PDB file of C-alpha atoms in Angstrom:
ATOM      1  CA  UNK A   1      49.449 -46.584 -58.594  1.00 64.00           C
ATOM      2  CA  UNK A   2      46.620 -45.736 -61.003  1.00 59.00           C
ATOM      3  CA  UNK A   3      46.670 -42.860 -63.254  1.00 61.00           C
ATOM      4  CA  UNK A   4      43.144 -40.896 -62.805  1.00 59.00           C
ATOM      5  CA  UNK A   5      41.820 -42.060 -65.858  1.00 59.00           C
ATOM      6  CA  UNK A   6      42.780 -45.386 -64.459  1.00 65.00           C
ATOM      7  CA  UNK A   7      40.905 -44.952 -61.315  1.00 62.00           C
ATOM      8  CA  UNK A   8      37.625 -43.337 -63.076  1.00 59.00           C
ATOM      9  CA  UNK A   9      37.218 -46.048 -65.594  1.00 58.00           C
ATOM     10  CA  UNK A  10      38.038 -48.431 -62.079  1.00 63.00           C
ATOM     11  CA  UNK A  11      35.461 -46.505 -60.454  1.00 59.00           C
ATOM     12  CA  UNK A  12      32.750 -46.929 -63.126  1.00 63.00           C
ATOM     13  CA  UNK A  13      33.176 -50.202 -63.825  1.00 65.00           C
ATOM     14  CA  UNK A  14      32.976 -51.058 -59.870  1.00 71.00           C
ATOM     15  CA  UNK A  15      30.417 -48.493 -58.585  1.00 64.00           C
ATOM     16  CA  UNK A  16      28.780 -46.719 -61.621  1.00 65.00           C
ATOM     17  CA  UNK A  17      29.884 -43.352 -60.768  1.00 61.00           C
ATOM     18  CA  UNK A  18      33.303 -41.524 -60.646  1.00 58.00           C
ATOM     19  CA  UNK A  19      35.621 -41.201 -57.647  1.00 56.00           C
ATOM     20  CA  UNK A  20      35.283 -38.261 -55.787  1.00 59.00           C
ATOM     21  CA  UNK A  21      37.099 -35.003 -57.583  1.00 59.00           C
ATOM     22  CA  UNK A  22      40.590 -34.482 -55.980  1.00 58.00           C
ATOM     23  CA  UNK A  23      41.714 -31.387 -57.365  1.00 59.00           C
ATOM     24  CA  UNK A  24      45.599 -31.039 -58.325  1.00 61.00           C
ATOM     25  CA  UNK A  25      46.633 -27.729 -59.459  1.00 64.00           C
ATOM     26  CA  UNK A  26      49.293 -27.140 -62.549  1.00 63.00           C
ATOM     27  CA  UNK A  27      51.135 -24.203 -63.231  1.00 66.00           C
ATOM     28  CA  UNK A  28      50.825 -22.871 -66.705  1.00 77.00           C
ATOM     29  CA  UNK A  29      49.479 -23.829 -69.848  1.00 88.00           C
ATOM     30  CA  UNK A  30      51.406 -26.421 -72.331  1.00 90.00           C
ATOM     31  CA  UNK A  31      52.849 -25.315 -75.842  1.00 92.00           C
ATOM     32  CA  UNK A  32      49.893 -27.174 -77.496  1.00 93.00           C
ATOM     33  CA  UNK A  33      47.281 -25.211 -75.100  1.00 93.00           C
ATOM     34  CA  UNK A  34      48.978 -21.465 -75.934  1.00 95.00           C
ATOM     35  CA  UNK A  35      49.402 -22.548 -79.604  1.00 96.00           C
ATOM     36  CA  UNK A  36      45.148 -23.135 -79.855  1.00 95.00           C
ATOM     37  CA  UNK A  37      44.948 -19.511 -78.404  1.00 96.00           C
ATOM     38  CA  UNK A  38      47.182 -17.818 -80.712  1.00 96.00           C
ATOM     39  CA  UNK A  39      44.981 -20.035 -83.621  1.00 95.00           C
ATOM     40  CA  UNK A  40      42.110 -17.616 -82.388  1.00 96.00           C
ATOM     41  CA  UNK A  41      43.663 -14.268 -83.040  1.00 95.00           C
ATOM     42  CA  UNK A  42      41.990 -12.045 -83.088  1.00 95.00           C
ATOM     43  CA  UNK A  43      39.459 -13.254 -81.178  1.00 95.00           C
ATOM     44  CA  UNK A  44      40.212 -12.829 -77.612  1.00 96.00           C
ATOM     45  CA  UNK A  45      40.597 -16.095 -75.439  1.00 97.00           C
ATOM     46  CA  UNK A  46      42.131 -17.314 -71.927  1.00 97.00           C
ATOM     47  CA  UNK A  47      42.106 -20.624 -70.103  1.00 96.00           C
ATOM     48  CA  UNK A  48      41.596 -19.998 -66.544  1.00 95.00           C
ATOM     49  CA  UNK A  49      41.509 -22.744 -64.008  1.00 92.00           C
ATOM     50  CA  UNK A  50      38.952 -23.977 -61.701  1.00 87.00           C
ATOM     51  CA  UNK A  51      39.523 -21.226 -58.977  1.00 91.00           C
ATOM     52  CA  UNK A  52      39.453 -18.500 -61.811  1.00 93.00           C
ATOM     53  CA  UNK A  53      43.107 -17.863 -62.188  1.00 94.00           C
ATOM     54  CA  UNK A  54      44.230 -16.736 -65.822  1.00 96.00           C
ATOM     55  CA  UNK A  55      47.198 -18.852 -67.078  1.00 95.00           C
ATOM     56  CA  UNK A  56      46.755 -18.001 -70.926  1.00 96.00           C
ATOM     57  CA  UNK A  57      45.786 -15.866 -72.934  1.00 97.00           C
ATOM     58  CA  UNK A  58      46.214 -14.304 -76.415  1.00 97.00           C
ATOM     59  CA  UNK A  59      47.318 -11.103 -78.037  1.00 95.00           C
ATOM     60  CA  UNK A  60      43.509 -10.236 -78.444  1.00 95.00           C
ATOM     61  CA  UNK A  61      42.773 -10.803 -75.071  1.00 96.00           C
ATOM     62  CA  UNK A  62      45.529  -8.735 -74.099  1.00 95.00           C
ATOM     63  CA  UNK A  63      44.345  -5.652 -75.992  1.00 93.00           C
ATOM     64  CA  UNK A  64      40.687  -6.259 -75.307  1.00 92.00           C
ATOM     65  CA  UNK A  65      40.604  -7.437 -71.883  1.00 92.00           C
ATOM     66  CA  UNK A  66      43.962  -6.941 -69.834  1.00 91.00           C
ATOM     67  CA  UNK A  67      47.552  -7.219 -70.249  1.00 94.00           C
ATOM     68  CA  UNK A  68      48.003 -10.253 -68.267  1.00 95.00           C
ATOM     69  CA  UNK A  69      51.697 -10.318 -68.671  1.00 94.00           C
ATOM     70  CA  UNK A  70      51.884  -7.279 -66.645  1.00 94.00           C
ATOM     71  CA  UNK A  71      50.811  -8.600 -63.822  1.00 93.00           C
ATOM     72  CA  UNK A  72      52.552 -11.527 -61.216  1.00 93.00           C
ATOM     73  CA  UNK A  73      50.705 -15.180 -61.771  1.00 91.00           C
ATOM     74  CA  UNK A  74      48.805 -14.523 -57.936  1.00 89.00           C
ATOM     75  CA  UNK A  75      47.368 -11.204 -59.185  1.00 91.00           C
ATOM     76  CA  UNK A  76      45.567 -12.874 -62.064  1.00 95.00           C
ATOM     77  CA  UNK A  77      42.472 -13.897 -60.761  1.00 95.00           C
ATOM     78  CA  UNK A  78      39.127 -12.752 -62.319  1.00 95.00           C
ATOM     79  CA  UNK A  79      37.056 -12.076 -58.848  1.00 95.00           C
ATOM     80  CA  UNK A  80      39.877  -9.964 -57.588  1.00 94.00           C
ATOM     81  CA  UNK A  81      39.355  -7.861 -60.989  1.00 92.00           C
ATOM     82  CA  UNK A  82      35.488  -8.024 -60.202  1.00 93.00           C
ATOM     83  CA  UNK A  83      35.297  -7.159 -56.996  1.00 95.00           C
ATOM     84  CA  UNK A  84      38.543  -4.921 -56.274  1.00 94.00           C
ATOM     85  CA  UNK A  85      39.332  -3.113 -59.482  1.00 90.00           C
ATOM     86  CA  UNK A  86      37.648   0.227 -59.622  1.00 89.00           C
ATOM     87  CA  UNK A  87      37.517   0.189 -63.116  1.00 83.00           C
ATOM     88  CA  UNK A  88      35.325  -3.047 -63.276  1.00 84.00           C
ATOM     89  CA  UNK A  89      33.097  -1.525 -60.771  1.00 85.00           C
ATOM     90  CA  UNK A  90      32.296   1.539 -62.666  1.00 82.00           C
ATOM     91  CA  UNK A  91      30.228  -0.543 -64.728  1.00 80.00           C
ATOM     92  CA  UNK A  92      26.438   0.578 -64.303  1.00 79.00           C
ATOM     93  CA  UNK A  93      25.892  -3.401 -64.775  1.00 83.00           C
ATOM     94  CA  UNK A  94      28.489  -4.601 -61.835  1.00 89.00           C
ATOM     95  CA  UNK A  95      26.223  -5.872 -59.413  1.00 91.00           C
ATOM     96  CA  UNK A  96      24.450  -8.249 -62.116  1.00 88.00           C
ATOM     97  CA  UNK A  97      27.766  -9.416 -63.169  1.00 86.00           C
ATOM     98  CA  UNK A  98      29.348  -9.768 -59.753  1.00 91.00           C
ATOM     99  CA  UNK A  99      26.617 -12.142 -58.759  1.00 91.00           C
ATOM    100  CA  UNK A 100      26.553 -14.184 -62.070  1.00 88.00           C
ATOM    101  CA  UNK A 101      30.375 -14.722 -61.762  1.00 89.00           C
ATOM    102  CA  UNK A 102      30.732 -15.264 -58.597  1.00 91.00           C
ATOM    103  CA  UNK A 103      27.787 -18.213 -58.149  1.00 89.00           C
ATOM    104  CA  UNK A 104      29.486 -19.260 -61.347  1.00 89.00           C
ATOM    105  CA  UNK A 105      32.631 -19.475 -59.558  1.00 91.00           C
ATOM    106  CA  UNK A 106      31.634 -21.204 -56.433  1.00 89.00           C
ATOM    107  CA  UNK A 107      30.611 -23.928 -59.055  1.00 85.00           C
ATOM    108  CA  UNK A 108      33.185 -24.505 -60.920  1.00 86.00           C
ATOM    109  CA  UNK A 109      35.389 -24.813 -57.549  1.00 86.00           C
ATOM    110  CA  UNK A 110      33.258 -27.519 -56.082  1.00 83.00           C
ATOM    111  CA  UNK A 111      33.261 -29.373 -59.299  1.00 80.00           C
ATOM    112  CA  UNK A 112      36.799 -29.316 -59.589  1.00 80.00           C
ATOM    113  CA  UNK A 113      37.210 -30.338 -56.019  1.00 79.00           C
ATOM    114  CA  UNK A 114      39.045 -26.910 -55.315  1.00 83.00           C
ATOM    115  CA  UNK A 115      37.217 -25.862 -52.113  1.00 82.00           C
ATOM    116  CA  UNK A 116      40.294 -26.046 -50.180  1.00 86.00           C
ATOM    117  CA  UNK A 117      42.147 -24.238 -52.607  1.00 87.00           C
ATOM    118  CA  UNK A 118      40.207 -21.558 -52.639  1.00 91.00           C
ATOM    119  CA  UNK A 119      39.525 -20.411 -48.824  1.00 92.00           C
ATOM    120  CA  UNK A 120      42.826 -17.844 -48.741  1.00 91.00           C
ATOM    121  CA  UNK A 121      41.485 -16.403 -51.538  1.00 93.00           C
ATOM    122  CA  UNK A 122      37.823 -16.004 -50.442  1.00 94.00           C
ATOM    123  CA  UNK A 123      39.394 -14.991 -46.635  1.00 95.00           C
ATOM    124  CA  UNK A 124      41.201 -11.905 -48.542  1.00 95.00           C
ATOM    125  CA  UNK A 125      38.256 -10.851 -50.753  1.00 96.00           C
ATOM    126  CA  UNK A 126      35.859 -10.848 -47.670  1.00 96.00           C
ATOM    127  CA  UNK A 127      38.131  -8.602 -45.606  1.00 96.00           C
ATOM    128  CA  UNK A 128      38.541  -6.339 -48.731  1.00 96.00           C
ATOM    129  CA  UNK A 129      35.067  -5.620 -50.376  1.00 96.00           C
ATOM    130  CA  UNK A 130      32.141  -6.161 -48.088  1.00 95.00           C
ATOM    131  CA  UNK A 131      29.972  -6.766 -51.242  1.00 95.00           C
ATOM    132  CA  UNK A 132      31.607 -10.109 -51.642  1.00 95.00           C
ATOM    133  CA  UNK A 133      31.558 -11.122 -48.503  1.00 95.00           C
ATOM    134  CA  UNK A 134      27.504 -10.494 -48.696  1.00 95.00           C
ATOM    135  CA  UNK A 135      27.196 -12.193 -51.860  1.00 94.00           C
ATOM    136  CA  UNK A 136      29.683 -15.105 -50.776  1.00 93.00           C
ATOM    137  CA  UNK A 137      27.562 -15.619 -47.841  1.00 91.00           C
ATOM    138  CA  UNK A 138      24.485 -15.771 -49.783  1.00 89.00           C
ATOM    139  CA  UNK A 139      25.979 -18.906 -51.103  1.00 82.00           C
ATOM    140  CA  UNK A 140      23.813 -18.671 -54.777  1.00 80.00           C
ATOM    141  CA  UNK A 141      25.123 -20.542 -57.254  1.00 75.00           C
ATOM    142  CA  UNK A 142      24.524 -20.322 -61.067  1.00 69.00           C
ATOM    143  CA  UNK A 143      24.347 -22.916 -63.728  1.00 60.00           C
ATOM    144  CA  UNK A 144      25.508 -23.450 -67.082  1.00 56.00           C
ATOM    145  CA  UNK A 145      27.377 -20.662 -67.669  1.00 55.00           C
ATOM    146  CA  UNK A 146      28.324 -21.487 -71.414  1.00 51.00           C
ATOM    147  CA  UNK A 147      27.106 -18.923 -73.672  1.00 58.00           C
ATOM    148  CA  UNK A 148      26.191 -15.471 -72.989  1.00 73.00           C
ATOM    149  CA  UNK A 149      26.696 -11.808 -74.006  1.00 80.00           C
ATOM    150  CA  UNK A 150      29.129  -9.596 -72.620  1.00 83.00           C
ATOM    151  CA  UNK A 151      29.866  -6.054 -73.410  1.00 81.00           C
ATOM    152  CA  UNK A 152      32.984  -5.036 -73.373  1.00 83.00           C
ATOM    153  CA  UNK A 153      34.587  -0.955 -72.787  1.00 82.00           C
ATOM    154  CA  UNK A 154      37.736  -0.325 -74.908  1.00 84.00           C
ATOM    155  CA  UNK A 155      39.848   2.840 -74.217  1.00 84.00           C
ATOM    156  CA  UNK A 156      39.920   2.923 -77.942  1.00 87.00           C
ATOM    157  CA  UNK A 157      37.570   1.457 -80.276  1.00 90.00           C
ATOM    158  CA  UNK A 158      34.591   1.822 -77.487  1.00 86.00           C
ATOM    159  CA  UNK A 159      31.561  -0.544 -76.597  1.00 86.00           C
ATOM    160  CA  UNK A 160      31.989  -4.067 -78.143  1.00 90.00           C
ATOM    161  CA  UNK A 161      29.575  -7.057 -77.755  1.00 90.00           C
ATOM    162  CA  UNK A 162      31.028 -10.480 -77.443  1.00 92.00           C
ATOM    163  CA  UNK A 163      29.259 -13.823 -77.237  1.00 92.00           C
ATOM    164  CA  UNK A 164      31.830 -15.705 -74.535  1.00 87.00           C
ATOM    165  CA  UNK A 165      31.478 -19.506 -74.596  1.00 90.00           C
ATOM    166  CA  UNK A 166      33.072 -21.552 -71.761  1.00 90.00           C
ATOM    167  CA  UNK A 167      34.721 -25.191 -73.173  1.00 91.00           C
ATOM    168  CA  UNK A 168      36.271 -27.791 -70.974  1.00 87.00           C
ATOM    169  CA  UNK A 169      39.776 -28.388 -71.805  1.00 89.00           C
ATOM    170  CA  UNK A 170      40.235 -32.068 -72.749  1.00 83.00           C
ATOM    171  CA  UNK A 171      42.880 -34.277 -69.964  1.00 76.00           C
ATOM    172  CA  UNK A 172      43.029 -31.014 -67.974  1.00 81.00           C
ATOM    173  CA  UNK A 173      39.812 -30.457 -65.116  1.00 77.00           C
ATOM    174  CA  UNK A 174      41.613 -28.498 -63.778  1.00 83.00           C
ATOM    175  CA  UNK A 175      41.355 -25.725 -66.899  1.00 90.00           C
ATOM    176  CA  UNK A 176      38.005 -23.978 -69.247  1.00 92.00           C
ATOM    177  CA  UNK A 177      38.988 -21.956 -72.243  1.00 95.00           C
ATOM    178  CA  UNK A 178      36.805 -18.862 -72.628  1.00 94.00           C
ATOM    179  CA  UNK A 179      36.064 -17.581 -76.315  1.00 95.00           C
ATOM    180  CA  UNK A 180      34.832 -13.732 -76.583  1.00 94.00           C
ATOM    181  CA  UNK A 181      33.642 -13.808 -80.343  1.00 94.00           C
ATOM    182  CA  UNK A 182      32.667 -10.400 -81.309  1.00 93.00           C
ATOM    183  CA  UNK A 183      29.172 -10.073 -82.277  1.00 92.00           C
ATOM    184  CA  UNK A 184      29.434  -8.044 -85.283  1.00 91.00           C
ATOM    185  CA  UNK A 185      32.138  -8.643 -88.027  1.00 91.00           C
ATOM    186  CA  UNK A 186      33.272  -5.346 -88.440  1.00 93.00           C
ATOM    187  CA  UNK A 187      34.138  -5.313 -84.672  1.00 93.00           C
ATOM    188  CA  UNK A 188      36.426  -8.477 -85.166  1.00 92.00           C
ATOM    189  CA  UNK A 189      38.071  -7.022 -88.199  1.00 93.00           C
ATOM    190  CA  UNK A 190      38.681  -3.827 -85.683  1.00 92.00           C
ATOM    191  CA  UNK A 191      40.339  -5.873 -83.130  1.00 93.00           C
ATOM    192  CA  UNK A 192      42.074  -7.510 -85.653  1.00 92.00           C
ATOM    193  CA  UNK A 193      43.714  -4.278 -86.800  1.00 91.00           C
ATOM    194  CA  UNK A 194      44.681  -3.212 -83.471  1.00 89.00           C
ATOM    195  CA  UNK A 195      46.494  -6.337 -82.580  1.00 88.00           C
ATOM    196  CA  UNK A 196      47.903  -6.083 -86.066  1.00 85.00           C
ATOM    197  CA  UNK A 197      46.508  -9.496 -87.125  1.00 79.00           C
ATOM    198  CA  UNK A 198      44.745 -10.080 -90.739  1.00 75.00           C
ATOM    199  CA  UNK A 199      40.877 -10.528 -89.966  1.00 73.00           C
ATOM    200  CA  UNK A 200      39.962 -13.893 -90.784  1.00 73.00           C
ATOM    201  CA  UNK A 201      37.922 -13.958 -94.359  1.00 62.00           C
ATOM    202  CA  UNK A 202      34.441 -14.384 -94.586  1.00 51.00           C
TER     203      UNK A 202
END
């Protein structure tokens, strides 16, 4: 009858450590959550959950990385983008990336507890690109993943450097927020003007 905060604090208090991670998915993001996003405009954020499934997003991440709306909820996964989309693979840098994101992955899964949760998922990307199912059998994994560079290819205003940060998102284990924060200024004032947002001032 405890609530999980409950049972952590019960489980600290008794044994020192937390209970074991039991993983409960939740559709969607709250009001609150989608109202931080839009706050970012136009810098491009998502919160994905712990088996890498996009369930917000902004209007910058919509122009910059993918029009998530488009797209039904089970189609919204980032290693199904990684490893199935040609267009991601085009990317002289894919096999770098692939790696990094998907030992990144298999971490955040077992964190969260999600290992069960995400075996359909790794079943259909095995049968589908045999470099995952390589790399997935490799079983690397890759630690903290918070900061790093990523460059982006727009159809229109080109090559675009982000630094992406990864933040926990506070009551919910289940969900990270990921922050692409353009690099250079004038690249954020760009984005800005596609998405038809003011740039925020200096």
């Amino acid at each position: 009858m405890l609530t999980e905060i409950e049972r952590e604090h019960l489980f600290l208090l008794g044994l020192g450590r937390p209970p074991e991670v039991r993983y409960q998915k939740k559709d969607g993001v709250t009001p609150r959550l989608q109202r931080v996003l839009d706050a970012l405009d136009p810098t491009p954020a998502i919160i994905r959950t712990a088996t890498w499934y996009v369930v917000g997003w902004n209007r910058a991440a919509t122009a910059m990385i993918m029009d998530y709306d488009a797209l039904p909820p089970e189609q919204r996964n980032i290693l199904r983008f990684i490893f199935l989309d040609p267009r991601t693979r085009a990317s002289p840098s894919w096999e770098s990336v692939a790696r990094f994101v998907l030992g990144a992955f298999r971490v955040d899964a077992t964190r969260a507890g999600a290992v069960h949760e995400v075996e359909a998922l790794v079943e259909e990307l095995s049968r589908l690109s045999p470099e995952f199912r390589t790399m997935w059998r490799e079983n690397d994994v890759q630690g903290p993943h918070g900061e790093r560079i990523k460059q982006m290819q727009h159809a229109v205003l080109g090559t675009i450097a982000f630094e992406y940060s990864v933040f926990a998102v506070d009551g919910r284990p289940d969900l990270s927020m990921v922050v692409y924060n353009p690099t250079r200024t004038e690249d954020l004032e760009r984005i800005a003007s596609l998405v038809g947002i003011k740039a925020p001032s200096e």
